[in-house]
């Protein structure tokens, strides 16, 4: 079918030629960038403002790029290598130059894109699968070692092509489509059905690329297959991905690192669907799950960085380009002024119709503070496969707790049921290793996930949760993990603080793990405490370990600590333990066992554990069993109970004081928690504590919160109306 | 002598009563703050601007302080403890309230100071020496555990008293002077002659406090003694301190950490001398050494932080209050617009006459970029006791090298002759541990220098210089160290780069250490390299170690590295080695031995050593022999030659590339230095290297730079006219 592209009558003509499910012959551009938005943008760049600034910056960058020759090398290198990075840069450059062409109407930009596309069209037919593909790979690429990168290439390149389409001569278009874009799209769809149909982020990139290629090159079948699986059954494809990969609240079960990564093809393809097939109401699909997913990605961050759940590289945060696109599209649809706060922090304007809206709104000063909330995100496609719990302190930057009774999260998931992380004053305090990976650093295992990602980072001992008999949860079996999620018993947030309780009895055979975590505001005190009650109940005696990985320098312990000063050995020889040096140990007497550390920001943290002379504290340092120096040297301690079938780990984490060597003062370097005890009264767990000379009782009601429970303590009577109550003793409330 | 203070005729009267050397009876205030500057400041605060902002902020702070009761506790605690910190706060509060009184003329501020002074005057006569003094201490305090803090108390308190003098009733003044200020001044002078007369920063605080007390309370003898030693011989005292503690260029031989600390009493007392005895021309003393010292303190910083030489806590930088005072006074004298750049970074306005000048100049936008320079600072009072060499990259933030053929630097000095440190893009790359100390953290050895400061931080192996037979320089003897400085042979800086050569043959018996370091700009390349040639020459064979302490994660080595994966042992058992775990080792073949690491900012660094199959590389991690977890866990490697009486360690450090996991790209992760060789041609050292495919030769002429030397290389002829020449081979210059 020949195409004539310079006429306004085209849409009318197109109806005649198009198949039924495809309303009009494509006009260009019409993916994320449309003719209408181009008109608005062209008009906007005649005025000063953020949008014009962004355009001019991009134009300058493109001009600089275009002063260098077009380079389309024969694929050779793996991730991080020269040809890999070159091809990544190329698709970004084509996309950018295409944009500048649309806005400036200067044909030299289209010519640049055209010449690069032609170079690719000449190269592509000569290529076999990539020499650096993994052995027996299901998903090799041709331009890249894995087809994931190839799909990303297509997502950008098809948009670039769409933007310069009108400026290309007919013969060039034919060559580019027939030698390059169609073969790539077919290679990524029919050529790799297992990836294309997979309900997984790799599948989303593939369906997005192929689906948009369908819109641009009038291949409505491709759009259908992208939406509904190659066999159009709906068992796979983009809609199934929307249905399955997000929970009803918009939580993506691999965690925010991959949620952010997955977001771009979702948002991009959805926007293209919205522009081409508005009657699909794609953004309303599943009660607006895509908008919820964008918002959840923001919520799952602290001080600009994503919570490092599962395989996650810790430097990723809300300013990543994927979330810039997400926030831009979401603002375009909702005009929520809180999103402008995030856009302001991102400090990057997308050159699109929605980007123009964001820029104009920021120019007008319409941003309002984005609200970070305490939320339990139900996990799994129906929201019942456990939950990810986020608890926020009273001021956003003050504190955040991530409590993770979430489901496994597929192949990138970690074996860390009921683990937690803690943040305070902008810093990570109780930490998660994240992924063991140096992204794109060739010398580090080709830039891929390191072997230590399997042997350490994914193992249970790398997290802050109970390990039974030195084995990881589900014995480290992903399939078992995916089949068994924890149960969230309750979550509550009020002015008393936030609390959640969750349990799982499938992580180990015949062992039940039950954890309650509460971020508590002490009434009348400017202090939050994190209360942790971890109950283990087993049929047989086991060795129980509860690690805590902390960021900082050990300051003191309240008990005698025998350090290993001349020789270090590993804690054990398997399941992650082979990577931990045992630097010292101590067995606290009955009473309070305190461990204090100081972080790089000069804040002190003390963990106070309720000791019964049955917990041995093993101090560890990461880095053993690491012949290639792949691991960071981080510190932790493991509370170990040797043989028990029942044990309750009870502790309180207390942030305190300030170390300021620059101004030469040190404040509150010592913990102020002087007493701690726990007792069970029917359904109530009562935790008594003394902080800075004042007595408090924390009442945790595990039953229905709607039934108030009254209890007596030291001759006074108290009533717990919610799951979490905190009373200053003496000031009892009825 | 009774005083009448409310009359303008006082000065005339005073002449009659005063001793000859003391021109007029003191008017108040007349130390740093004078009557005239008060008049100017009062007028300034009626206008908006930085100065008024600073005044209002201070007034608010003082108001808040004054809403709480005056607390003058009986001294009990050591550094960091409650009474210690309370008394530190008190003198600061008296000083601040005194200032606000002078500017606001609101008597309530003076009353506050008066009541605190009275409380001290009631307490002081009841005190014996402090209970937490060190055993057998020469310098206990009464209010504080050491008299250094007591002297600091006096420096602030005497100024506070001076500022509220006019507002206090005669009987109160008499009580305050007779029960408090005079006894304190006498305790710090006659009571502790060894400290007062000492040519040391502790002596400077004491003489400053006592001297200013002399001005305020009409005790001209005290001023004389403060300036010239208790016996007025000039052997000790403030002038001797000015003559001896700084080199002619203004380098303070303990290093910038103590230089900054020492600066405040120097600057404060000098300003008081200038105001009271202008004919002494104190700021012109020794060719303006005090102004040079202020400037040198700034120069000895990188990215806002001081170079951590000797005992230094690394978070101290140019924004410390001592240097704010220094820059303020220096600007008052010089009106150098570069100082305003520093003042802008300090972002703190001092409420004084000079502070008003700074504020006004900043308000007018007069700041110009401060210029950081490449300089060799001669060490020692005559500038010939070695030198501290600073080399800067072409752009300030790019690179800085600190090369330290400096003298020992008294008791806070480290045994690190010819060591070096390297900085790049704002970060510490090749590092120095600094001091092992948690300032004011009671749990960490009372906040004092830790035992590990002696056993590790001061030892040679903690630095980046040669250790012979695992013994520290001078066998760790301070006295020997103070008596023997290295020799600086030459220093040069040009557009080719910067170079210095230094040697010492007294660090070890019959061993000569000779090091040449050059920060080289490769012509035609946007690249600097750091060349290091360390020659050891001994009578007998020795074991020679050259450690390099780096910040970051090991990425790769070009040679096989046998890591210890299951057990760690210490490198050795003494002189700092007992604190180093041996994590792995490797013996490179003949050729280039590369070690690459990645720092937290995502930049790669490769050290390329010229290997002759005689250097064993020992990889280390700090933290052994540390029962109280006092040391930070830092990484390094030691190049070890087992038995040699001659050895040349040759290496090049190359910063390269970028790791950006957030934006998902990695650039130039590998070193581009492909060849390296060295040869000696008479007085010329020729280093040939290939970088990114281009050949270069670096010619180092150790002889007089004024005699050009011509040499032939690969049939081309080159002429070295300076100490350092860098030629792109093929592009030879005549």
PDB file of N, CA and C in Angstrom, chain B residues 524-550:
ATOM      1  N   UNK B 524      47.077  18.127  24.221  1.00  0.00           N
ATOM      2  CA  UNK B 524      46.105  17.703  23.216  1.00  0.00           C
ATOM      3  C   UNK B 524      45.070  16.732  23.736  1.00  0.00           C
ATOM      4  N   UNK B 525      45.164  16.393  25.025  1.00  0.00           N
ATOM      5  CA  UNK B 525      44.198  15.454  25.605  1.00  0.00           C
ATOM      6  C   UNK B 525      43.555  16.156  26.794  1.00  0.00           C
ATOM      7  N   UNK B 526      42.329  15.855  27.015  1.00  0.00           N
ATOM      8  CA  UNK B 526      41.650  16.418  28.169  1.00  0.00           C
ATOM      9  C   UNK B 526      41.863  15.468  29.349  1.00  0.00           C
ATOM     10  N   UNK B 527      43.123  15.310  29.735  1.00  0.00           N
ATOM     11  CA  UNK B 527      43.453  14.281  30.726  1.00  0.00           C
ATOM     12  C   UNK B 527      44.667  14.699  31.543  1.00  0.00           C
ATOM     13  N   UNK B 528      44.550  14.543  32.856  1.00  0.00           N
ATOM     14  CA  UNK B 528      45.707  14.691  33.733  1.00  0.00           C
ATOM     15  C   UNK B 528      46.104  13.321  34.240  1.00  0.00           C
ATOM     16  N   UNK B 529      47.400  13.155  34.457  1.00  0.00           N
ATOM     17  CA  UNK B 529      47.914  11.928  35.062  1.00  0.00           C
ATOM     18  C   UNK B 529      48.805  12.326  36.228  1.00  0.00           C
ATOM     19  N   UNK B 530      48.844  11.465  37.221  1.00  0.00           N
ATOM     20  CA  UNK B 530      49.712  11.722  38.348  1.00  0.00           C
ATOM     21  C   UNK B 530      50.849  10.717  38.283  1.00  0.00           C
ATOM     22  N   UNK B 531      52.055  11.244  38.095  1.00  0.00           N
ATOM     23  CA  UNK B 531      53.231  10.387  37.992  1.00  0.00           C
ATOM     24  C   UNK B 531      53.956  10.367  39.335  1.00  0.00           C
ATOM     25  N   UNK B 532      54.339   9.180  39.761  1.00  0.00           N
ATOM     26  CA  UNK B 532      54.965   9.001  41.067  1.00  0.00           C
ATOM     27  C   UNK B 532      56.215   8.123  40.903  1.00  0.00           C
ATOM     28  N   UNK B 533      57.353   8.686  41.240  1.00  0.00           N
ATOM     29  CA  UNK B 533      58.611   7.928  41.176  1.00  0.00           C
ATOM     30  C   UNK B 533      59.232   7.962  42.565  1.00  0.00           C
ATOM     31  N   UNK B 534      59.263   6.816  43.202  1.00  0.00           N
ATOM     32  CA  UNK B 534      59.759   6.758  44.586  1.00  0.00           C
ATOM     33  C   UNK B 534      60.993   5.851  44.607  1.00  0.00           C
ATOM     34  N   UNK B 535      62.144   6.446  44.854  1.00  0.00           N
ATOM     35  CA  UNK B 535      63.403   5.694  44.848  1.00  0.00           C
ATOM     36  C   UNK B 535      63.880   5.480  46.273  1.00  0.00           C
ATOM     37  N   UNK B 536      64.185   4.226  46.556  1.00  0.00           N
ATOM     38  CA  UNK B 536      64.711   3.891  47.878  1.00  0.00           C
ATOM     39  C   UNK B 536      66.136   3.365  47.681  1.00  0.00           C
ATOM     40  N   UNK B 537      67.040   3.836  48.514  1.00  0.00           N
ATOM     41  CA  UNK B 537      68.440   3.461  48.369  1.00  0.00           C
ATOM     42  C   UNK B 537      68.991   3.201  49.771  1.00  0.00           C
ATOM     43  N   UNK B 538      69.438   1.961  49.975  1.00  0.00           N
ATOM     44  CA  UNK B 538      69.872   1.602  51.328  1.00  0.00           C
ATOM     45  C   UNK B 538      71.207   0.873  51.278  1.00  0.00           C
ATOM     46  N   UNK B 539      71.865   0.859  52.420  1.00  0.00           N
ATOM     47  CA  UNK B 539      73.141   0.148  52.510  1.00  0.00           C
ATOM     48  C   UNK B 539      72.939  -1.360  52.526  1.00  0.00           C
ATOM     49  N   UNK B 540      71.890  -1.772  53.193  1.00  0.00           N
ATOM     50  CA  UNK B 540      71.611  -3.185  53.389  1.00  0.00           C
ATOM     51  C   UNK B 540      70.278  -3.521  52.739  1.00  0.00           C
ATOM     52  N   UNK B 541      70.031  -4.781  52.441  1.00  0.00           N
ATOM     53  CA  UNK B 541      68.702  -5.147  51.930  1.00  0.00           C
ATOM     54  C   UNK B 541      67.629  -4.977  53.011  1.00  0.00           C
ATOM     55  N   UNK B 542      66.493  -4.525  52.592  1.00  0.00           N
ATOM     56  CA  UNK B 542      65.359  -4.331  53.511  1.00  0.00           C
ATOM     57  C   UNK B 542      64.073  -4.759  52.827  1.00  0.00           C
ATOM     58  N   UNK B 543      63.050  -4.955  53.644  1.00  0.00           N
ATOM     59  CA  UNK B 543      61.702  -5.110  53.077  1.00  0.00           C
ATOM     60  C   UNK B 543      61.119  -3.715  52.897  1.00  0.00           C
ATOM     61  N   UNK B 544      60.653  -3.434  51.692  1.00  0.00           N
ATOM     62  CA  UNK B 544      60.131  -2.097  51.382  1.00  0.00           C
ATOM     63  C   UNK B 544      58.650  -2.199  51.042  1.00  0.00           C
ATOM     64  N   UNK B 545      57.832  -1.431  51.728  1.00  0.00           N
ATOM     65  CA  UNK B 545      56.380  -1.422  51.485  1.00  0.00           C
ATOM     66  C   UNK B 545      55.954  -0.041  51.029  1.00  0.00           C
ATOM     67  N   UNK B 546      55.173   0.022  49.978  1.00  0.00           N
ATOM     68  CA  UNK B 546      54.571   1.305  49.592  1.00  0.00           C
ATOM     69  C   UNK B 546      53.051   1.140  49.566  1.00  0.00           C
ATOM     70  N   UNK B 547      52.373   1.598  50.608  1.00  0.00           N
ATOM     71  CA  UNK B 547      50.910   1.457  50.654  1.00  0.00           C
ATOM     72  C   UNK B 547      50.207   2.546  49.834  1.00  0.00           C
ATOM     73  N   UNK B 548      49.041   2.211  49.383  1.00  0.00           N
ATOM     74  CA  UNK B 548      48.159   3.204  48.766  1.00  0.00           C
ATOM     75  C   UNK B 548      46.753   2.961  49.319  1.00  0.00           C
ATOM     76  N   UNK B 549      46.247   3.970  49.992  1.00  0.00           N
ATOM     77  CA  UNK B 549      44.914   3.868  50.595  1.00  0.00           C
ATOM     78  C   UNK B 549      43.923   4.558  49.667  1.00  0.00           C
ATOM     79  N   UNK B 550      42.970   3.805  49.195  1.00  0.00           N
ATOM     80  CA  UNK B 550      42.057   4.381  48.210  1.00  0.00           C
ATOM     81  C   UNK B 550      40.625   4.341  48.709  1.00  0.00           C
TER      82      UNK B 550
END
